[in-house]
Amino acid sequence: MKNRLLSIVGAGGLAVALSAAATMNDARAAEFKWAFSGDAQTLDPYGLSEIYTTGFQGNFYESLVRRGRNLGIEPALAESWERDGDTVWRFKLRAGVTFHNGNPFNADDVIFSFQRARGETSDVKAKIRSIAELKKVDDLTVEITTNGPSPTLLNEIADWYIMDQEWSVENGAEEAADVRKGSENYATRNANGTGPFMVVSREPDVRTVFEPNPNWWDKREHNVDKAIFTPIKSDATRVAALLSGEVDMIYPVPLQDAGRVDSSDQTKMLQGEEMRIIFFGFDQNRDELLYSNVKGKNPFKDRRVREAVYLSIDENAIADRIMEGAAKPTGSYIAPQVEGYDPSMEERPAYDLKRAKQLLTEAGYPDGFEVTLDCPNDRYVKDEDICVATATMLARVGIKTRVNAMTKTKYFGKVLDRDTSMYMMGWVPPTYDAHNVLYDFLGTKAEGGQGKWNMGDYSNPKLDALQQKIAMTVDADERRALIKEALRLAADDIAMIPLHQQTLAWGVRENVEVNQRADNVFELKTTKIK
């Protein structure tokens, strides 16, 4: 096996796959084709805050700051910034930048993007939640005033993409189209960013074609003159496309096919730890559980029931047999690459069916109950298989679980509408900071975006208070102590059930060089073909 097991470095992580063959001829242009298991759900950068869709959009839209190869923050549309006291940030915008249609980029576009991002139909409010005011100083300078000291501001806006005000207004896209409600506008299927590639054509769920932006402000590293993306849901079809040379890269590679991809003379595997943790969540809000035989009450509001579910899941078996060793069992809500991680949070409670049955009896469910587990079948590695295995495990303690698997397009709309009793979720904090998990994933749902991805509506006022304090605490040691306290609260409450940390699994042709990021985001701008 010639498998490249790529290490993750630092808080973000870097994994670069280099061909073992001759030196690349950078001057030679090439056509690049790649496939993923599903499609981005919109081209509108404010239509859906979901990491795959956001990463896809990063090929043609840009932010004031961005993440470099090592996932550190670096200048982008803002060439520099300075702080004036605890709450004022002044950003100097890059001169001479144009959008793909030729319109000049300036401070008015930043102001427009801020107003659009905090609009009622925007799904990215959390990315600008720290900003109290954004004002124009001159055409190439903007000033941000935060609600208080904000240690994570740059991380939060690293994928808040800037849109062209003139283009948006001309095309009736002044507001974002809400993907969850099936709404569309011109920006849903068309794009006009400042990024390294331009969208030439778009057929959702079929194919998207890109060409390089000839007027991009930054240095060109890639040698791609045309890129074609094709979503291929079928694992077997996706792998066959790579092995036959129909595409140059696929991800994810199904675990059972990794050996075949890596043993071929024409292809290779790229693997490394991903920042994503896979969880199960529960409806902890309704007085009566949906899709269940329990009437007049909700078993998951009782911590003993949630603990019984936790103790009934044999995660080691899932990691070994279903994930084939390509997962690390964990009790932590965040991965080691995320700021605030503490290894003491890794330990999981032991698999214990006897104790689980005892807890169910104490809670008033000696014979268990029925529940539906909502699960995607094309989003996470072995997602449906994990849910089916979990249903079998829960049956051993009397919890009869029906697995409701569906495509991620339908799945996210369903669970984000809180139309669920129990669900699977994978999470990579987009800020690479634990505060995001506490705010988006565990925070009590509130105006402004807090708790948006807390689909079970878990709520702990003490955790919310700690989260607010963490958001404004600048001292690193004090902040980490507060994060640990907040995450311990969630773990003790069994707010969610962490399962494991996924492993990245990309497959590429031998003549392809790509940068594998720990957040599983693929970038055309660093891709080379010899």
PDB file of C-alpha atoms in Angstrom, residues 88-91 107 110-111 114 131-138 141-145:
ATOM      1  CA  VAL A  88     -12.794  49.346  17.149  1.00  0.00           C
ATOM      2  CA  TRP A  89     -11.146  47.666  14.159  1.00  0.00           C
ATOM      3  CA  ARG A  90     -10.095  49.621  11.060  1.00  0.00           C
ATOM      4  CA  PHE A  91      -9.646  47.645   7.821  1.00  0.00           C
ATOM      5  CA  ALA A 107     -16.258  50.052   0.946  1.00  0.00           C
ATOM      6  CA  VAL A 110     -18.668  45.812   2.396  1.00  0.00           C
ATOM      7  CA  ILE A 111     -21.444  47.941   3.923  1.00  0.00           C
ATOM      8  CA  PHE A 114     -23.035  43.558   6.161  1.00  0.00           C
ATOM      9  CA  ILE A 131     -20.298  43.509  14.994  1.00  0.00           C
ATOM     10  CA  ALA A 132     -22.348  46.327  16.495  1.00  0.00           C
ATOM     11  CA  GLU A 133     -21.620  48.826  13.713  1.00  0.00           C
ATOM     12  CA  LEU A 134     -19.806  48.871  10.380  1.00  0.00           C
ATOM     13  CA  LYS A 135     -19.194  52.221   8.720  1.00  0.00           C
ATOM     14  CA  LYS A 136     -17.400  53.579   5.699  1.00  0.00           C
ATOM     15  CA  VAL A 137     -14.414  55.850   6.375  1.00  0.00           C
ATOM     16  CA  ASP A 138     -13.526  56.286   2.697  1.00  0.00           C
ATOM     17  CA  THR A 141     -11.416  51.959   4.494  1.00  0.00           C
ATOM     18  CA  VAL A 142     -14.108  50.538   6.749  1.00  0.00           C
ATOM     19  CA  GLU A 143     -14.391  50.642  10.515  1.00  0.00           C
ATOM     20  CA  ILE A 144     -15.942  47.877  12.585  1.00  0.00           C
ATOM     21  CA  THR A 145     -17.142  48.448  16.128  1.00  0.00           C
TER      22      THR A 145
END
